C-alpha cells in the first residue's frame, strides 16, 4: 500500500503554543491571519465546508466581518451522516458513510479503496476499525462523543491533531489545575474507548510519564465502544429484529451489569486507590462524571454502619469533573459537590478542591475551571458570543451563544470553526479585551463565568462525556 503523500499545510507561521506568550492585544491580529489562511486551505479542499460557506456568501478570502458566517453547528455537523446516508447506523451502509467522510474531509481519500469495505459490519466499532486499517497510511484515529443519544458525533483525527489535544490537556488542563507528574491520577473512565475525553486523558498522562510510574488508573473495568454505550443509553435501537433484541434483552442486561457490576467495581477500585494515596502521602487527581463521583461519595457515607467514612488526601489533591448530567438524576450538581466535599478532605481538614472541565467532541481542547470557578479557554482559540441573529456581540463582557474559531485544532482535516449549543457569559473574548475584567486567578485568557453555561438544545442533540 502506498504511503499517503504529505500536503502543504495552511500557511500559519505560528504554532498554537506560541499564543501562551502573547499579550491579548497581539493575539487577535495573529489569530485573524491564521483563521484566514485556514479558511482558504479548507475552502479549496473540503466540499461540504465550501458548499456551506458559499451558500452564506463567503468566498475563498475571509475577512473579519464574515467570521460568524463560517461557523458550523456542533450539534449537527458531524452527526449529519444520519440524514445523508439515511440511518444512524453507518455499519449498515459503509460505503455511503465513507463517501460522507470524504465529503467532509480536506484530505482526499483514494476512492479506489472504497471497494475494500464490506457491504455490512456487525457494529459501528468494526466499521471504524476497518476505516482506520484501509486508510492506515493516513494515520487516522476516529474519536466519538459519548453518543448517549445513540447518535454519535464521529470525528476523524490524525497524529498531528491528537498531539495538539494531548498538549492542550497537559498544558491547559492538568497544569492549569496544578497537576503534574508527581500526582496519582484516577479516572473513573474506561481505558479502552473512542470517547474523546477519556482517550485524551490516557494519552496526556502518558505524555507526562505518569503511566510509566504506575501513577495512572482507569477504574471502569470494561471497554466502552460506541455500540455498548448506545445500547446502555437505551434511546436508539437498530431496526428490525436486531433492535428488538437490543431493546428487550441487551439493554436490560447492560443496565443491570452497569448497576450491579461495572459501577460497584469502579467505586470499589477507586476507593482502594484513594486509601492507598492517603497512606502513601501522594497527591492525587480523581476525575469522573458527577454521577460516578456521587456514587463514590454515597458509598463512603454509608460505611461504618451508616456513620460514614472520610478519606483525607495529601496537599495538592483535587477532584475533576466533566460532562455534566446526561440523564435524569434526582440530585442537583451543587448537592453532589457538597456530598463529595463531606467525605473527601485534604489532610489539613479543608474540603478537597473540585474543578470542572468543559469540553466537547468537536473541540480539540478543553476549558478547565480556575480556583475562582471560571472556565478558561486556550489562547489560540478565537472565542466569540453570538446573539439570536448569529451576529457577533461586541464588548468585553457578553452573554450569548458560544462560538469559536480554532485555526489549529483540526489541522489539514477540516476547519474547526463552530457554533456551540451553549449559552454563556463570555469575558475578554478575542474580539474585545478589558484588562480590568481579567480573572482574579491571574490568567489573562478568555473565560466563561462560573454558573453561566446553559445548554440550549435538546438533550438528544448534545454530545459530551458525562456518561461513559
mmCIF file of N, CA and C in Angstrom, residues 149-271:
data_model
loop_
_atom_site.group_PDB
_atom_site.id
_atom_site.type_symbol
_atom_site.label_atom_id
_atom_site.label_comp_id
_atom_site.label_asym_id
_atom_site.label_seq_id
_atom_site.Cartn_x
_atom_site.Cartn_y
_atom_site.Cartn_z
ATOM 1 N N UNK A 149 -27.199 9.611 23.129
ATOM 2 C CA UNK A 149 -28.480 9.652 22.421
ATOM 3 C C UNK A 149 -28.585 8.520 21.414
ATOM 4 N N UNK A 150 -27.474 7.794 21.193
ATOM 5 C CA UNK A 150 -27.448 6.776 20.159
ATOM 6 C C UNK A 150 -27.018 7.326 18.822
ATOM 7 N N UNK A 151 -26.768 8.633 18.764
ATOM 8 C CA UNK A 151 -26.348 9.270 17.511
ATOM 9 C C UNK A 151 -25.006 9.936 17.771
ATOM 10 N N UNK A 152 -23.965 9.174 17.601
ATOM 11 C CA UNK A 152 -22.639 9.634 17.986
ATOM 12 C C UNK A 152 -22.100 10.679 17.018
ATOM 13 N N UNK A 153 -21.453 11.689 17.559
ATOM 14 C CA UNK A 153 -20.616 12.573 16.775
ATOM 15 C C UNK A 153 -19.357 11.791 16.407
ATOM 16 N N UNK A 154 -19.015 11.787 15.113
ATOM 17 C CA UNK A 154 -17.876 10.996 14.649
ATOM 18 C C UNK A 154 -16.830 11.940 14.079
ATOM 19 N N UNK A 155 -15.673 11.979 14.743
ATOM 20 C CA UNK A 155 -14.602 12.899 14.389
ATOM 21 C C UNK A 155 -13.378 12.114 13.919
ATOM 22 N N UNK A 156 -12.818 12.529 12.792
ATOM 23 C CA UNK A 156 -11.573 11.929 12.322
ATOM 24 C C UNK A 156 -10.411 12.796 12.794
ATOM 25 N N UNK A 157 -9.468 12.176 13.460
ATOM 26 C CA UNK A 157 -8.246 12.844 13.890
ATOM 27 C C UNK A 157 -7.057 12.149 13.255
ATOM 28 N N UNK A 158 -5.898 12.797 13.326
ATOM 29 C CA UNK A 158 -4.651 12.180 12.906
ATOM 30 C C UNK A 158 -3.585 12.472 13.958
ATOM 31 N N UNK A 159 -2.359 12.040 13.715
ATOM 32 C CA UNK A 159 -1.341 12.182 14.752
ATOM 33 C C UNK A 159 -1.111 13.638 15.123
ATOM 34 N N UNK A 160 -1.122 14.537 14.138
ATOM 35 C CA UNK A 160 -0.904 15.952 14.416
ATOM 36 C C UNK A 160 -1.977 16.506 15.346
ATOM 37 N N UNK A 161 -3.236 16.228 15.061
ATOM 38 C CA UNK A 161 -4.310 16.811 15.859
ATOM 39 C C UNK A 161 -4.455 16.109 17.206
ATOM 40 N N UNK A 162 -4.122 14.822 17.269
ATOM 41 C CA UNK A 162 -4.129 14.140 18.560
ATOM 42 C C UNK A 162 -3.027 14.703 19.448
ATOM 43 N N UNK A 163 -1.861 14.960 18.852
ATOM 44 C CA UNK A 163 -0.771 15.552 19.630
ATOM 45 C C UNK A 163 -1.174 16.918 20.187
ATOM 46 N N UNK A 164 -1.892 17.708 19.386
ATOM 47 C CA UNK A 164 -2.333 19.010 19.868
ATOM 48 C C UNK A 164 -3.310 18.858 21.028
ATOM 49 N N UNK A 165 -4.236 17.910 20.926
ATOM 50 C CA UNK A 165 -5.190 17.676 22.014
ATOM 51 C C UNK A 165 -4.468 17.259 23.287
ATOM 52 N N UNK A 166 -3.459 16.409 23.130
ATOM 53 C CA UNK A 166 -2.698 15.952 24.299
ATOM 54 C C UNK A 166 -1.917 17.112 24.906
ATOM 55 N N UNK A 167 -1.273 17.922 24.054
ATOM 56 C CA UNK A 167 -0.544 19.091 24.561
ATOM 57 C C UNK A 167 -1.478 20.025 25.320
ATOM 58 N N UNK A 168 -2.677 20.224 24.767
ATOM 59 C CA UNK A 168 -3.648 21.100 25.434
ATOM 60 C C UNK A 168 -4.059 20.514 26.777
ATOM 61 N N UNK A 169 -4.259 19.197 26.813
ATOM 62 C CA UNK A 169 -4.663 18.561 28.060
ATOM 63 C C UNK A 169 -3.580 18.717 29.122
ATOM 64 N N UNK A 170 -2.323 18.587 28.695
ATOM 65 C CA UNK A 170 -1.210 18.704 29.628
ATOM 66 C C UNK A 170 -1.015 20.143 30.079
ATOM 67 N N UNK A 171 -1.015 21.098 29.105
ATOM 68 C CA UNK A 171 -0.686 22.489 29.402
ATOM 69 C C UNK A 171 -1.878 23.296 29.886
ATOM 70 N N UNK A 172 -3.036 23.059 29.286
ATOM 71 C CA UNK A 172 -4.179 23.929 29.566
ATOM 72 C C UNK A 172 -5.202 23.283 30.485
ATOM 73 N N UNK A 173 -4.982 22.036 30.884
ATOM 74 C CA UNK A 173 -5.918 21.401 31.810
ATOM 75 C C UNK A 173 -5.175 20.906 33.047
ATOM 76 N N UNK A 174 -4.285 19.937 32.881
ATOM 77 C CA UNK A 174 -3.586 19.397 34.049
ATOM 78 C C UNK A 174 -2.725 20.465 34.723
ATOM 79 N N UNK A 175 -1.878 21.158 33.958
ATOM 80 C CA UNK A 175 -1.031 22.181 34.559
ATOM 81 C C UNK A 175 -1.861 23.319 35.121
ATOM 82 N N UNK A 176 -2.945 23.655 34.437
ATOM 83 C CA UNK A 176 -3.830 24.724 34.899
ATOM 84 C C UNK A 176 -4.417 24.378 36.269
ATOM 85 N N UNK A 177 -4.704 23.101 36.478
ATOM 86 C CA UNK A 177 -5.277 22.660 37.745
ATOM 87 C C UNK A 177 -4.205 22.322 38.778
ATOM 88 N N UNK A 178 -2.924 22.452 38.390
ATOM 89 C CA UNK A 178 -1.853 22.168 39.332
ATOM 90 C C UNK A 178 -1.488 20.710 39.427
ATOM 91 N N UNK A 179 -1.765 19.936 38.367
ATOM 92 C CA UNK A 179 -1.464 18.504 38.361
ATOM 93 C C UNK A 179 -0.201 18.266 37.556
ATOM 94 N N UNK A 180 0.738 17.515 38.121
ATOM 95 C CA UNK A 180 1.987 17.209 37.442
ATOM 96 C C UNK A 180 2.347 15.750 37.573
ATOM 97 N N UNK A 181 3.552 15.425 37.146
ATOM 98 C CA UNK A 181 3.978 14.025 37.107
ATOM 99 C C UNK A 181 4.110 13.411 38.499
ATOM 100 N N UNK A 182 4.142 14.242 39.540
ATOM 101 C CA UNK A 182 4.239 13.710 40.905
ATOM 102 C C UNK A 182 2.891 13.224 41.441
ATOM 103 N N UNK A 183 1.814 13.493 40.706
ATOM 104 C CA UNK A 183 0.481 13.103 41.142
ATOM 105 C C UNK A 183 0.156 11.662 40.753
ATOM 106 N N UNK A 184 -0.735 11.047 41.517
ATOM 107 C CA UNK A 184 -1.515 9.927 41.037
ATOM 108 C C UNK A 184 -2.697 10.483 40.251
ATOM 109 N N UNK A 185 -3.175 9.740 39.267
ATOM 110 C CA UNK A 185 -4.371 10.127 38.528
ATOM 111 C C UNK A 185 -5.312 8.934 38.483
ATOM 112 N N UNK A 186 -6.520 9.142 38.986
ATOM 113 C CA UNK A 186 -7.543 8.099 38.997
ATOM 114 C C UNK A 186 -8.704 8.594 38.145
ATOM 115 N N UNK A 187 -8.938 7.941 37.019
ATOM 116 C CA UNK A 187 -10.025 8.311 36.124
ATOM 117 C C UNK A 187 -11.128 7.271 36.219
ATOM 118 N N UNK A 188 -12.329 7.706 36.605
ATOM 119 C CA UNK A 188 -13.468 6.801 36.602
ATOM 120 C C UNK A 188 -13.999 6.731 35.168
ATOM 121 N N UNK A 189 -13.162 6.163 34.316
ATOM 122 C CA UNK A 189 -13.408 6.046 32.883
ATOM 123 C C UNK A 189 -12.851 4.704 32.421
ATOM 124 N N UNK A 190 -13.272 4.239 31.239
ATOM 125 C CA UNK A 190 -12.629 3.054 30.666
ATOM 126 C C UNK A 190 -11.316 3.423 30.004
ATOM 127 N N UNK A 191 -10.340 2.553 30.087
ATOM 128 C CA UNK A 191 -9.066 2.793 29.415
ATOM 129 C C UNK A 191 -9.227 2.675 27.903
ATOM 130 N N UNK A 192 -10.012 1.702 27.464
ATOM 131 C CA UNK A 192 -10.187 1.451 26.035
ATOM 132 C C UNK A 192 -11.530 2.000 25.583
ATOM 133 N N UNK A 193 -11.486 3.064 24.794
ATOM 134 C CA UNK A 193 -12.707 3.688 24.291
ATOM 135 C C UNK A 193 -12.341 4.670 23.194
ATOM 136 N N UNK A 194 -13.317 5.028 22.368
ATOM 137 C CA UNK A 194 -13.132 6.071 21.367
ATOM 138 C C UNK A 194 -13.603 7.437 21.878
ATOM 139 N N UNK A 195 -14.188 7.483 23.049
ATOM 140 C CA UNK A 195 -14.702 8.743 23.564
ATOM 141 C C UNK A 195 -13.540 9.693 23.780
ATOM 142 N N UNK A 196 -13.678 10.897 23.199
ATOM 143 C CA UNK A 196 -12.540 11.803 23.072
ATOM 144 C C UNK A 196 -11.915 12.158 24.416
ATOM 145 N N UNK A 197 -12.736 12.472 25.422
ATOM 146 C CA UNK A 197 -12.191 12.914 26.700
ATOM 147 C C UNK A 197 -11.347 11.825 27.355
ATOM 148 N N UNK A 198 -11.851 10.598 27.374
ATOM 149 C CA UNK A 198 -11.127 9.508 28.027
ATOM 150 C C UNK A 198 -9.843 9.185 27.281
ATOM 151 N N UNK A 199 -9.891 9.201 25.953
ATOM 152 C CA UNK A 199 -8.693 8.894 25.175
ATOM 153 C C UNK A 199 -7.618 9.960 25.376
ATOM 154 N N UNK A 200 -8.033 11.225 25.404
ATOM 155 C CA UNK A 200 -7.069 12.303 25.610
ATOM 156 C C UNK A 200 -6.459 12.224 26.997
ATOM 157 N N UNK A 201 -7.268 11.863 27.994
ATOM 158 C CA UNK A 201 -6.736 11.712 29.353
ATOM 159 C C UNK A 201 -5.663 10.631 29.391
ATOM 160 N N UNK A 202 -5.899 9.536 28.691
ATOM 161 C CA UNK A 202 -4.901 8.457 28.687
ATOM 162 C C UNK A 202 -3.611 8.915 28.022
ATOM 163 N N UNK A 203 -3.729 9.530 26.850
ATOM 164 C CA UNK A 203 -2.529 9.976 26.139
ATOM 165 C C UNK A 203 -1.812 11.096 26.898
ATOM 166 N N UNK A 204 -2.584 11.987 27.529
ATOM 167 C CA UNK A 204 -1.975 13.105 28.244
ATOM 168 C C UNK A 204 -1.152 12.662 29.432
ATOM 169 N N UNK A 205 -1.669 11.733 30.205
ATOM 170 C CA UNK A 205 -0.910 11.243 31.362
ATOM 171 C C UNK A 205 0.286 10.418 30.924
ATOM 172 N N UNK A 206 0.169 9.744 29.771
ATOM 173 C CA UNK A 206 1.334 9.052 29.228
ATOM 174 C C UNK A 206 2.413 10.062 28.839
ATOM 175 N N UNK A 207 1.996 11.183 28.247
ATOM 176 C CA UNK A 207 2.946 12.210 27.837
ATOM 177 C C UNK A 207 3.734 12.735 29.045
ATOM 178 N N UNK A 208 3.085 12.833 30.199
ATOM 179 C CA UNK A 208 3.754 13.307 31.409
ATOM 180 C C UNK A 208 4.624 12.239 32.069
ATOM 181 N N UNK A 209 4.566 11.026 31.566
ATOM 182 C CA UNK A 209 5.343 9.945 32.167
ATOM 183 C C UNK A 209 4.677 9.339 33.381
ATOM 184 N N UNK A 210 3.423 9.714 33.655
ATOM 185 C CA UNK A 210 2.747 9.202 34.844
ATOM 186 C C UNK A 210 2.437 7.717 34.712
ATOM 187 N N UNK A 211 2.110 7.281 33.489
ATOM 188 C CA UNK A 211 1.751 5.877 33.300
ATOM 189 C C UNK A 211 2.941 4.967 33.546
ATOM 190 N N UNK A 212 4.130 5.402 33.103
ATOM 191 C CA UNK A 212 5.333 4.584 33.287
ATOM 192 C C UNK A 212 5.654 4.367 34.762
ATOM 193 N N UNK A 213 5.231 5.306 35.599
ATOM 194 C CA UNK A 213 5.498 5.204 37.033
ATOM 195 C C UNK A 213 4.359 4.499 37.787
ATOM 196 N N UNK A 214 3.393 3.968 37.041
ATOM 197 C CA UNK A 214 2.266 3.295 37.675
ATOM 198 C C UNK A 214 1.340 4.229 38.407
ATOM 199 N N UNK A 215 1.292 5.505 37.994
ATOM 200 C CA UNK A 215 0.507 6.506 38.707
ATOM 201 C C UNK A 215 -0.865 6.748 38.086
ATOM 202 N N UNK A 216 -1.193 6.093 36.972
ATOM 203 C CA UNK A 216 -2.440 6.349 36.259
ATOM 204 C C UNK A 216 -3.326 5.118 36.320
ATOM 205 N N UNK A 217 -4.596 5.337 36.670
ATOM 206 C CA UNK A 217 -5.528 4.232 36.822
ATOM 207 C C UNK A 217 -6.866 4.600 36.188
ATOM 208 N N UNK A 218 -7.411 3.675 35.400
ATOM 209 C CA UNK A 218 -8.754 3.820 34.833
ATOM 210 C C UNK A 218 -9.615 2.742 35.466
ATOM 211 N N UNK A 219 -10.678 3.146 36.148
ATOM 212 C CA UNK A 219 -11.360 2.189 37.023
ATOM 213 C C UNK A 219 -12.661 1.624 36.455
ATOM 214 N N UNK A 220 -13.100 2.084 35.266
ATOM 215 C CA UNK A 220 -14.212 1.392 34.613
ATOM 216 C C UNK A 220 -13.638 0.114 34.022
ATOM 217 N N UNK A 221 -14.116 -1.068 34.440
ATOM 218 C CA UNK A 221 -13.395 -2.305 34.145
ATOM 219 C C UNK A 221 -13.596 -2.869 32.744
ATOM 220 N N UNK A 222 -14.470 -2.293 31.921
ATOM 221 C CA UNK A 222 -14.737 -2.852 30.605
ATOM 222 C C UNK A 222 -14.573 -1.783 29.525
ATOM 223 N N UNK A 223 -14.214 -2.176 28.294
ATOM 224 C CA UNK A 223 -14.138 -1.206 27.199
ATOM 225 C C UNK A 223 -15.494 -0.566 26.952
ATOM 226 N N UNK A 224 -15.468 0.630 26.350
ATOM 227 C CA UNK A 224 -16.711 1.351 26.040
ATOM 228 C C UNK A 224 -16.699 1.725 24.571
ATOM 229 N N UNK A 225 -17.017 0.746 23.707
ATOM 230 C CA UNK A 225 -17.097 1.052 22.289
ATOM 231 C C UNK A 225 -18.445 1.728 22.008
ATOM 232 N N UNK A 226 -18.599 2.388 20.855
ATOM 233 C CA UNK A 226 -19.813 3.166 20.591
ATOM 234 C C UNK A 226 -21.102 2.370 20.712
ATOM 235 N N UNK A 227 -21.074 1.100 20.312
ATOM 236 C CA UNK A 227 -22.299 0.306 20.341
ATOM 237 C C UNK A 227 -22.728 -0.035 21.762
ATOM 238 N N UNK A 228 -21.777 -0.346 22.621
ATOM 239 C CA UNK A 228 -22.122 -0.641 24.017
ATOM 240 C C UNK A 228 -22.719 0.589 24.692
ATOM 241 N N UNK A 229 -22.121 1.761 24.428
ATOM 242 C CA UNK A 229 -22.634 2.986 25.033
ATOM 243 C C UNK A 229 -24.048 3.270 24.535
ATOM 244 N N UNK A 230 -24.275 3.103 23.241
ATOM 245 C CA UNK A 230 -25.610 3.360 22.662
ATOM 246 C C UNK A 230 -26.659 2.439 23.276
ATOM 247 N N UNK A 231 -26.352 1.161 23.349
ATOM 248 C CA UNK A 231 -27.332 0.204 23.867
ATOM 249 C C UNK A 231 -27.618 0.468 25.340
ATOM 250 N N UNK A 232 -26.568 0.792 26.102
ATOM 251 C CA UNK A 232 -26.787 1.073 27.511
ATOM 252 C C UNK A 232 -27.702 2.278 27.698
ATOM 253 N N UNK A 233 -27.518 3.317 26.861
ATOM 254 C CA UNK A 233 -28.347 4.521 26.991
ATOM 255 C C UNK A 233 -29.809 4.217 26.715
ATOM 256 N N UNK A 234 -30.080 3.298 25.807
ATOM 257 C CA UNK A 234 -31.450 2.856 25.574
ATOM 258 C C UNK A 234 -32.340 3.859 24.868
ATOM 259 N N UNK A 235 -31.764 4.708 24.021
ATOM 260 C CA UNK A 235 -32.568 5.699 23.305
ATOM 261 C C UNK A 235 -32.673 5.425 21.815
ATOM 262 N N UNK A 236 -31.715 4.722 21.265
ATOM 263 C CA UNK A 236 -31.719 4.427 19.839
ATOM 264 C C UNK A 236 -31.353 2.965 19.643
ATOM 265 N N UNK A 237 -32.238 2.231 18.961
ATOM 266 C CA UNK A 237 -32.003 0.819 18.704
ATOM 267 C C UNK A 237 -32.033 0.566 17.201
ATOM 268 N N UNK A 238 -31.341 -0.492 16.785
ATOM 269 C CA UNK A 238 -31.333 -0.847 15.371
ATOM 270 C C UNK A 238 -32.740 -1.244 14.916
ATOM 271 N N UNK A 239 -32.990 -1.135 13.628
ATOM 272 C CA UNK A 239 -34.307 -1.546 13.122
ATOM 273 C C UNK A 239 -34.458 -3.066 13.112
ATOM 274 N N UNK A 240 -35.696 -3.506 13.045
ATOM 275 C CA UNK A 240 -35.973 -4.923 12.876
ATOM 276 C C UNK A 240 -35.699 -5.757 14.102
ATOM 277 N N UNK A 241 -35.413 -7.045 13.828
ATOM 278 C CA UNK A 241 -35.260 -7.981 14.937
ATOM 279 C C UNK A 241 -34.029 -7.671 15.785
ATOM 280 N N UNK A 242 -32.976 -7.101 15.159
ATOM 281 C CA UNK A 242 -31.794 -6.745 15.946
ATOM 282 C C UNK A 242 -32.144 -5.703 17.012
ATOM 283 N N UNK A 243 -32.938 -4.724 16.607
ATOM 284 C CA UNK A 243 -33.349 -3.708 17.568
ATOM 285 C C UNK A 243 -34.228 -4.275 18.665
ATOM 286 N N UNK A 244 -35.074 -5.208 18.304
ATOM 287 C CA UNK A 244 -35.932 -5.834 19.309
ATOM 288 C C UNK A 244 -35.088 -6.570 20.344
ATOM 289 N N UNK A 245 -34.055 -7.266 19.883
ATOM 290 C CA UNK A 245 -33.160 -7.963 20.807
ATOM 291 C C UNK A 245 -32.414 -6.952 21.684
ATOM 292 N N UNK A 246 -31.942 -5.863 21.058
ATOM 293 C CA UNK A 246 -31.239 -4.841 21.831
ATOM 294 C C UNK A 246 -32.144 -4.250 22.913
ATOM 295 N N UNK A 247 -33.374 -3.943 22.538
ATOM 296 C CA UNK A 247 -34.278 -3.266 23.467
ATOM 297 C C UNK A 247 -34.749 -4.179 24.590
ATOM 298 N N UNK A 248 -35.103 -5.398 24.235
ATOM 299 C CA UNK A 248 -35.735 -6.287 25.216
ATOM 300 C C UNK A 248 -34.743 -7.097 26.027
ATOM 301 N N UNK A 249 -33.560 -7.306 25.478
ATOM 302 C CA UNK A 249 -32.603 -8.184 26.169
ATOM 303 C C UNK A 249 -31.293 -7.456 26.465
ATOM 304 N N UNK A 250 -30.592 -7.020 25.402
ATOM 305 C CA UNK A 250 -29.247 -6.490 25.590
ATOM 306 C C UNK A 250 -29.236 -5.241 26.459
ATOM 307 N N UNK A 251 -30.189 -4.329 26.213
ATOM 308 C CA UNK A 251 -30.255 -3.098 27.001
ATOM 309 C C UNK A 251 -30.491 -3.401 28.478
ATOM 310 N N UNK A 252 -31.396 -4.317 28.763
ATOM 311 C CA UNK A 252 -31.702 -4.641 30.156
ATOM 312 C C UNK A 252 -30.492 -5.289 30.836
ATOM 313 N N UNK A 253 -29.808 -6.170 30.105
ATOM 314 C CA UNK A 253 -28.610 -6.791 30.667
ATOM 315 C C UNK A 253 -27.547 -5.728 30.916
ATOM 316 N N UNK A 254 -27.406 -4.817 29.950
ATOM 317 C CA UNK A 254 -26.396 -3.762 30.076
ATOM 318 C C UNK A 254 -26.657 -2.882 31.291
ATOM 319 N N UNK A 255 -27.920 -2.496 31.491
ATOM 320 C CA UNK A 255 -28.241 -1.657 32.650
ATOM 321 C C UNK A 255 -28.021 -2.413 33.957
ATOM 322 N N UNK A 256 -28.396 -3.690 33.957
ATOM 323 C CA UNK A 256 -28.187 -4.487 35.170
ATOM 324 C C UNK A 256 -26.694 -4.614 35.459
ATOM 325 N N UNK A 257 -25.917 -4.902 34.425
ATOM 326 C CA UNK A 257 -24.471 -5.022 34.610
ATOM 327 C C UNK A 257 -23.872 -3.716 35.107
ATOM 328 N N UNK A 258 -24.347 -2.596 34.562
ATOM 329 C CA UNK A 258 -23.811 -1.312 34.986
ATOM 330 C C UNK A 258 -24.106 -1.059 36.461
ATOM 331 N N UNK A 259 -25.335 -1.346 36.866
ATOM 332 C CA UNK A 259 -25.739 -1.068 38.240
ATOM 333 C C UNK A 259 -25.114 -2.033 39.236
ATOM 334 N N UNK A 260 -24.995 -3.309 38.851
ATOM 335 C CA UNK A 260 -24.591 -4.327 39.819
ATOM 336 C C UNK A 260 -23.146 -4.795 39.674
ATOM 337 N N UNK A 261 -22.496 -4.481 38.557
ATOM 338 C CA UNK A 261 -21.126 -4.954 38.357
ATOM 339 C C UNK A 261 -20.171 -3.807 38.049
ATOM 340 N N UNK A 262 -20.450 -3.066 36.972
ATOM 341 C CA UNK A 262 -19.489 -2.071 36.483
ATOM 342 C C UNK A 262 -19.269 -0.958 37.503
ATOM 343 N N UNK A 263 -20.352 -0.274 37.892
ATOM 344 C CA UNK A 263 -20.194 0.846 38.820
ATOM 345 C C UNK A 263 -19.702 0.402 40.199
ATOM 346 N N UNK A 264 -20.236 -0.692 40.782
ATOM 347 C CA UNK A 264 -19.671 -1.123 42.069
ATOM 348 C C UNK A 264 -18.185 -1.445 42.010
ATOM 349 N N UNK A 265 -17.740 -2.094 40.918
ATOM 350 C CA UNK A 265 -16.314 -2.383 40.789
ATOM 351 C C UNK A 265 -15.504 -1.101 40.663
ATOM 352 N N UNK A 266 -16.023 -0.155 39.865
ATOM 353 C CA UNK A 266 -15.307 1.109 39.678
ATOM 354 C C UNK A 266 -15.199 1.863 40.996
ATOM 355 N N UNK A 267 -16.288 1.910 41.753
ATOM 356 C CA UNK A 267 -16.264 2.594 43.039
ATOM 357 C C UNK A 267 -15.313 1.902 44.000
ATOM 358 N N UNK A 268 -15.365 0.582 44.049
ATOM 359 C CA UNK A 268 -14.508 -0.159 44.975
ATOM 360 C C UNK A 268 -13.034 0.055 44.643
ATOM 361 N N UNK A 269 -12.693 -0.030 43.358
ATOM 362 C CA UNK A 269 -11.282 0.159 42.989
ATOM 363 C C UNK A 269 -10.849 1.592 43.250
ATOM 364 N N UNK A 270 -11.719 2.548 42.966
ATOM 365 C CA UNK A 270 -11.374 3.951 43.198
ATOM 366 C C UNK A 270 -11.135 4.205 44.681
ATOM 367 N N UNK A 271 -12.000 3.682 45.542
ATOM 368 C CA UNK A 271 -11.824 3.860 46.982
ATOM 369 C C UNK A 271 -10.521 3.218 47.461
#
